[in-house]
Every structure is written in C-alpha cells, then in structure tokens.
mmCIF file of C-alpha atoms in Angstrom:
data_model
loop_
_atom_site.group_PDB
_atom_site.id
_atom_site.type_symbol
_atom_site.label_atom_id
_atom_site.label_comp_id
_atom_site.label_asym_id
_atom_site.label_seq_id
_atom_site.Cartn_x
_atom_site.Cartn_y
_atom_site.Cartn_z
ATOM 1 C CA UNK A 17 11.362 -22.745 -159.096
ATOM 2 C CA UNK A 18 11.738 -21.053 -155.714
ATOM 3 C CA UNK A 19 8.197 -20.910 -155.334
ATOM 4 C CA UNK A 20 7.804 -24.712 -155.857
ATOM 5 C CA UNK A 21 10.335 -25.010 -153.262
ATOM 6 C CA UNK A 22 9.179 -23.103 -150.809
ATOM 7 C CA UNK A 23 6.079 -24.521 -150.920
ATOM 8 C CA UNK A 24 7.443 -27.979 -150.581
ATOM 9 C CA UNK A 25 9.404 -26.829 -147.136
ATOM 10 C CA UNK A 26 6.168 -24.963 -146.742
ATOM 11 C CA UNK A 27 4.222 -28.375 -147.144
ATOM 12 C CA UNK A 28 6.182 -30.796 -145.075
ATOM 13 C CA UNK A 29 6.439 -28.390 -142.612
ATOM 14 C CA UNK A 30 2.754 -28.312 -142.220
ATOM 15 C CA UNK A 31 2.085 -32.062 -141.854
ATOM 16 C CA UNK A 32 5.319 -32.376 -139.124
ATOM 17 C CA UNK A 33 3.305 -29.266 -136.841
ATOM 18 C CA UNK A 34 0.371 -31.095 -137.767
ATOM 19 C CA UNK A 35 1.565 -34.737 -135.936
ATOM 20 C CA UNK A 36 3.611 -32.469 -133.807
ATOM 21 C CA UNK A 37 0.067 -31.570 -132.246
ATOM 22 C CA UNK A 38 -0.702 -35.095 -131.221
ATOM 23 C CA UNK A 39 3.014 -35.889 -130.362
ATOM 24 C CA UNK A 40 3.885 -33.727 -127.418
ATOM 25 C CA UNK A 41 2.412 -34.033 -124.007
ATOM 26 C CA UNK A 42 1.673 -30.195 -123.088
ATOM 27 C CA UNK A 43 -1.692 -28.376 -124.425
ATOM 28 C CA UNK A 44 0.456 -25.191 -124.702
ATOM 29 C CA UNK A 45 2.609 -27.169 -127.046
ATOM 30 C CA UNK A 46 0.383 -28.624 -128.834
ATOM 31 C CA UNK A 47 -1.798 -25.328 -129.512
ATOM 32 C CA UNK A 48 2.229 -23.877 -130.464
ATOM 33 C CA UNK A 49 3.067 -27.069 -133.319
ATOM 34 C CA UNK A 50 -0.970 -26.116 -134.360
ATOM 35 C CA UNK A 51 -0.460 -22.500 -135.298
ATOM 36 C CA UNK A 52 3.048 -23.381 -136.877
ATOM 37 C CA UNK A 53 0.540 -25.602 -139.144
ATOM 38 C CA UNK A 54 -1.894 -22.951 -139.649
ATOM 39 C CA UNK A 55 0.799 -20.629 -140.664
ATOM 40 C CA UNK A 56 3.208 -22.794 -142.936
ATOM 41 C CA UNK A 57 -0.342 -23.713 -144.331
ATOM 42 C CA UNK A 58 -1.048 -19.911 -144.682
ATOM 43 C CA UNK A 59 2.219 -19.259 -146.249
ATOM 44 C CA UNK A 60 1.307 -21.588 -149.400
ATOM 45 C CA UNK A 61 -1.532 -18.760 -150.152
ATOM 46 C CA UNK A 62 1.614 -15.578 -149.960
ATOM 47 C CA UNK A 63 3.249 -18.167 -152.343
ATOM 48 C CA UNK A 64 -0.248 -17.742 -154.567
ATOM 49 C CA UNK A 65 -0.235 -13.828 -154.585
ATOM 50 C CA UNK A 66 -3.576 -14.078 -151.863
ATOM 51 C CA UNK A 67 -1.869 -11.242 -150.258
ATOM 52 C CA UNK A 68 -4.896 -10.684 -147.920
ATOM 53 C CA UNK A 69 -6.251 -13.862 -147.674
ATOM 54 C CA UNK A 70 -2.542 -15.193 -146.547
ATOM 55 C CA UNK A 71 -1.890 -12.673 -144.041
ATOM 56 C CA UNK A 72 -5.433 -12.822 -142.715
ATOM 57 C CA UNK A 73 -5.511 -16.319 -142.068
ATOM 58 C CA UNK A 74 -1.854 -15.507 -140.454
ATOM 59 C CA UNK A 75 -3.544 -13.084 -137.923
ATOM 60 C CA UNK A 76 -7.031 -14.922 -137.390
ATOM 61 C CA UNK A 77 -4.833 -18.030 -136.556
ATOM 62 C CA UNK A 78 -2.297 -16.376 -134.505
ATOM 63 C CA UNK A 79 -4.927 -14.702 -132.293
ATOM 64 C CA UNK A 80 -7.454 -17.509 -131.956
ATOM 65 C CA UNK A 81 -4.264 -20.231 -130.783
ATOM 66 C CA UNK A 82 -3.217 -17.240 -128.418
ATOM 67 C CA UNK A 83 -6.899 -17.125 -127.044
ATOM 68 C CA UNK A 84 -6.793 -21.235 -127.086
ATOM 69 C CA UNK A 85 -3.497 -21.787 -124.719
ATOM 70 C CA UNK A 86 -4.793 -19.043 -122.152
ATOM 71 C CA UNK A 87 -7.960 -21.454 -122.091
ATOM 72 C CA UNK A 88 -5.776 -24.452 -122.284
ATOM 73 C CA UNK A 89 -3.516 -23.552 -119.190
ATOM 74 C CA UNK A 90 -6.745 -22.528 -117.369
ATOM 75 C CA UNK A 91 -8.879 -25.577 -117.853
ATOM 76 C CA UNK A 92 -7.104 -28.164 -119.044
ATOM 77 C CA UNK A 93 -6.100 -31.006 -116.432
ATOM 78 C CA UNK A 94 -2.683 -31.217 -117.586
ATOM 79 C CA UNK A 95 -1.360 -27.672 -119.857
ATOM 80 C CA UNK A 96 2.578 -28.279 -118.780
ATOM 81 C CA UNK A 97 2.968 -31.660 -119.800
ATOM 82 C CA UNK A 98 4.133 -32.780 -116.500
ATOM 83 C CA UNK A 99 2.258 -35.840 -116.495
ATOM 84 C CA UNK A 100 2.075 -38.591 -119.619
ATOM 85 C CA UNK A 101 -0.487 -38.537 -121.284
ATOM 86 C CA UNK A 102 -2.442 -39.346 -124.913
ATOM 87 C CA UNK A 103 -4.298 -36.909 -127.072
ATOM 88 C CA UNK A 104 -5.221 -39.754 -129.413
ATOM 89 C CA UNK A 105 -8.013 -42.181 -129.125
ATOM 90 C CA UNK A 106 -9.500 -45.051 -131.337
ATOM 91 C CA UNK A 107 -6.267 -45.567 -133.067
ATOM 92 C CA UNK A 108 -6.817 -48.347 -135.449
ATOM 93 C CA UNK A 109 -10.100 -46.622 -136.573
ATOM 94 C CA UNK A 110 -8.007 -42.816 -136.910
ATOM 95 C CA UNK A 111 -5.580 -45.036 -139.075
ATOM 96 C CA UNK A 112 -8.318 -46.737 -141.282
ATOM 97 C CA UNK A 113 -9.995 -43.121 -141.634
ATOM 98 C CA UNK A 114 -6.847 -41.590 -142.482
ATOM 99 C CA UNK A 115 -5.582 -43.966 -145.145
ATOM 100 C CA UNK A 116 -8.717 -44.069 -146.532
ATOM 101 C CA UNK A 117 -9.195 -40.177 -147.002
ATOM 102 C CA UNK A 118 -5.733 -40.167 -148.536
ATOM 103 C CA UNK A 119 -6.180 -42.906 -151.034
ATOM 104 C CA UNK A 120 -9.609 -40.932 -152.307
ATOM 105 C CA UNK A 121 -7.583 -37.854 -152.812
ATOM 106 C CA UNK A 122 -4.371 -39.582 -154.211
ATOM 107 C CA UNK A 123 -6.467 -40.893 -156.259
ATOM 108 C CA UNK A 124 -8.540 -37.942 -157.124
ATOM 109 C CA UNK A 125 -5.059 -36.411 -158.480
ATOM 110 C CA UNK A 126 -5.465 -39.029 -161.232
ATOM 111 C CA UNK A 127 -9.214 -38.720 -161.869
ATOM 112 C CA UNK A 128 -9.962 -35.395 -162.187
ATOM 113 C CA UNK A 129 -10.091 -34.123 -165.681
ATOM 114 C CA UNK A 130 -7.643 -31.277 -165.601
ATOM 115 C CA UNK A 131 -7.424 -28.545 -168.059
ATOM 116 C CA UNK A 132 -4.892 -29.049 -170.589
ATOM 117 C CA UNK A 133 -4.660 -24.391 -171.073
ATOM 118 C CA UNK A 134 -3.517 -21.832 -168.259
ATOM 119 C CA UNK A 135 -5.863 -18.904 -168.346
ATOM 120 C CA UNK A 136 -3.627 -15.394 -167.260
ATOM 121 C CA UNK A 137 -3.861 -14.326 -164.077
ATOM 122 C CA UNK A 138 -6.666 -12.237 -163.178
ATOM 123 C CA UNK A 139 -5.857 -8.539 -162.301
ATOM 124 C CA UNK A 140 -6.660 -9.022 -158.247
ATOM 125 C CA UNK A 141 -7.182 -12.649 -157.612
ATOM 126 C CA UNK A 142 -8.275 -11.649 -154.123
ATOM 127 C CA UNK A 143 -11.553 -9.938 -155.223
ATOM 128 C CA UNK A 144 -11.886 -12.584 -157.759
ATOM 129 C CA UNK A 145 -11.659 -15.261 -155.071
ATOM 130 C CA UNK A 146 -13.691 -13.127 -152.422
ATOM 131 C CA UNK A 147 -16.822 -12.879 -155.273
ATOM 132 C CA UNK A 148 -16.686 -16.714 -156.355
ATOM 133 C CA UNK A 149 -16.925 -17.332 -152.706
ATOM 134 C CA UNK A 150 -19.556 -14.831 -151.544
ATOM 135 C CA UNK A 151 -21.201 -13.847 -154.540
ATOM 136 C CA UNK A 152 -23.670 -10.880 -154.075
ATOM 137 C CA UNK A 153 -23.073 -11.033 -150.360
ATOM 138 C CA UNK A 154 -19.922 -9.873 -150.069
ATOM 139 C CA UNK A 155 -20.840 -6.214 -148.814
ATOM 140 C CA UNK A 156 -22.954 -8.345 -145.926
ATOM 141 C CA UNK A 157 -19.893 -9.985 -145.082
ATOM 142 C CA UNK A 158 -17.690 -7.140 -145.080
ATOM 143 C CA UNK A 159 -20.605 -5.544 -142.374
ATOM 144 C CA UNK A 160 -21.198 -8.602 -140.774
ATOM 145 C CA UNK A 161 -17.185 -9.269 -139.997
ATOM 146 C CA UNK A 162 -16.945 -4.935 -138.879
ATOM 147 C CA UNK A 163 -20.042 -5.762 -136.347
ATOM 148 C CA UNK A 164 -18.295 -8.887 -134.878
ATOM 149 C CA UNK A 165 -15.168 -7.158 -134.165
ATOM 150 C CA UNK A 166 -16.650 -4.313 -132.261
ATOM 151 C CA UNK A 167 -18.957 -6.793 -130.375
ATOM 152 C CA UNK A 168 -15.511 -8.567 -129.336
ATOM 153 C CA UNK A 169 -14.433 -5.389 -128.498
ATOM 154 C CA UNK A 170 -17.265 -3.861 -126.703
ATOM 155 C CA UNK A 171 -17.901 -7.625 -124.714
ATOM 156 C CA UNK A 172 -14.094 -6.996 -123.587
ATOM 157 C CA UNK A 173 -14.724 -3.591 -122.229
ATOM 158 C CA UNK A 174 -17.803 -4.472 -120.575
ATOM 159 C CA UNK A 175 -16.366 -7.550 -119.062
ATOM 160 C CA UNK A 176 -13.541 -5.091 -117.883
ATOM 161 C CA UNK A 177 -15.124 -4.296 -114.114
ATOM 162 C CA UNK A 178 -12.116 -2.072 -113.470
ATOM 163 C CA UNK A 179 -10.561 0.603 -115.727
ATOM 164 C CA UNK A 180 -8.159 3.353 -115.925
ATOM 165 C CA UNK A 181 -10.132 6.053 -114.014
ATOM 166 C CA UNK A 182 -10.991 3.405 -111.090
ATOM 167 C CA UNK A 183 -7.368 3.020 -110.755
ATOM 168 C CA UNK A 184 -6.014 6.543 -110.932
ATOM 169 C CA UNK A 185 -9.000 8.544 -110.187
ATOM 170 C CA UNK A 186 -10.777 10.964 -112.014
ATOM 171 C CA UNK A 187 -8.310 13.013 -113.440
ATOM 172 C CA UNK A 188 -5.582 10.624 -113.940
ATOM 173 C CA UNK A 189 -3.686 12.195 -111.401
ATOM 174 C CA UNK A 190 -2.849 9.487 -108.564
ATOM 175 C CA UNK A 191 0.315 8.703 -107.888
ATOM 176 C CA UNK A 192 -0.046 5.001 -107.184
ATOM 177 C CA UNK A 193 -2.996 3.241 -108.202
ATOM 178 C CA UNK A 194 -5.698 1.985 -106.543
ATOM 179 C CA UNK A 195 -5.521 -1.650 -106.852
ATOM 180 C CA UNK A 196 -7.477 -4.212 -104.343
ATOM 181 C CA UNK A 197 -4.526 -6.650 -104.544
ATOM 182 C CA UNK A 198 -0.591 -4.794 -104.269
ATOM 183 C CA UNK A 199 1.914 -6.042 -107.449
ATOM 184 C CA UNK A 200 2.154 -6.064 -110.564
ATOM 185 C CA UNK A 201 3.538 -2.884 -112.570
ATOM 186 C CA UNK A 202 2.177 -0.660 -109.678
ATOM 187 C CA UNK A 203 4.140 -1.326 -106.788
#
C-alpha cells in the first residue's frame, strides 16, 4: 500500500516537473523542473527493487542536467528568465500529437492481453533485466561503458591547459599560486 502510494506522489510529481519544463521562462529552471522529472521518474524503479538501475539513472540524470545548465547559461540567449519568452511551438499540432499518443496507450491498458498468474520474483531482477536487455553482450557493455568514462576523464584532463604543478611549481611548494588572472581562492 505505501508503495502504490508513493508511486502515485511519485507519478504526478513527474508529469507537474515535466510541464514545469515548458512553464517557466529561465533555461536553468527549466533544466531544474527536468531532472526533478528524471528523478521522481527514477524513484518509481527504487519502488521496483532496480536498486542499480534506480540510482543509476539518479546519477546519469543528475550529472548530464548539471552539464546541460552550465551550457544553458553559456549559450542560451536568455538562461535567467529576464525576458518573456516561449519554449513551445506548433501548439495545436503538440496538442493533437499528445492526445493522440495518450488515447493509444489508454487504450492499450484495455487491449493488451494481460496475464491472469504472478510469477515470484526473480532472485536479482537487476541481472535479470540487464540480460533480457543485452543478451550475450552484456560483458561488451560493461567494457564499453568503463572505456567511455575514462575517455571523459582523460578528454577533461587534456582539455585542462593548466594544472596543479603550473600553479604551485614543481614541488608543490609556492606560497601563492601562479595564476595569469588574481582571485578566486588564491588571493
């Protein structure tokens, strides 16, 4: 019963961030009421014992919507909000679209043949879920996702033309650091 609850605040939650995003005239705000979605929406997979799955999504969201406002505030014409404006556009055909998608899966509630037994739960529903999605390819996943992280992190340190020894010299022992523009921490 708690479950069913929480997943109904969990729910409604979700689709209020979700029109939050097209409601509110700052970028920052939007990207904000767009990971509340994400998360609410990652909550409902805590709620289905997807331990890893839930808090992954949690993270991967949280970090990409972090990454998205630094790029909305730097290129966006308006990131504060300070002037009105619309994120929508076409809205009698968004409308059409939108009813339309929900009446085919209202109605797909209805149509589907569901089946009448509950099999038990499975002993980890995560690798059960992780090998109907990838099959035989899960190990090349698992590689695949290790190698993209450390190119993030190598393309970071690369991009990085000034580090710690730069600063502080070679042993780490300067006083003040050597920074072409005064501020900051190192004043």
């Amino acid at each position: 019963m708690v479950q069913a609850v929480v997943f109904a605040i969990c729910a409604a939650a979700s689709v209020a961030a979700g029109i939050a995003v097209f409601r509110v005239d700052s970028m920052a705000r939007a990207t904000l009421a767009l990971l509340a979605s994400f998360v609410l929406a990652a909550i409902t997979l805590l709620l289905l014992d997807l331990s890893y799955l839930g808090v992954l999504v949690i993270l991967m969201m949280t970090m990409e919507m972090m990454i998205m406002i630094v790029f909305m505030v730097m290129y966006m014409m308006n990131p504060a909000g300070l002037m009105p404006m619309t994120m929508v556009h076409n809205n009698r055909g968004a409308l059409a679209i939108s009813i339309g998608v929900f009446a085919v899966l209202a109605a797909g509630i209805f149509i589907v043949p569901w089946p009448d037994t509950r099999p038990g739960t499975p002993a980890d529903p995560t690798l059960q879920l992780a090998e109907a999605i990838m099959g035989s390819k899960m190990l090349v996943m698992m590689v695949v996702g290790m190698v993209l992280f450390a190119t993030m992190v190598a393309t970071t340190v690369l991009s990085t033309d000034r580090g710690r020894y730069d600063r502080y010299g070679d042993d780490l022992r300067r006083s003040r650091p050597d920074d072409p523009i005064r501020g900051g921490a190192g004043r």
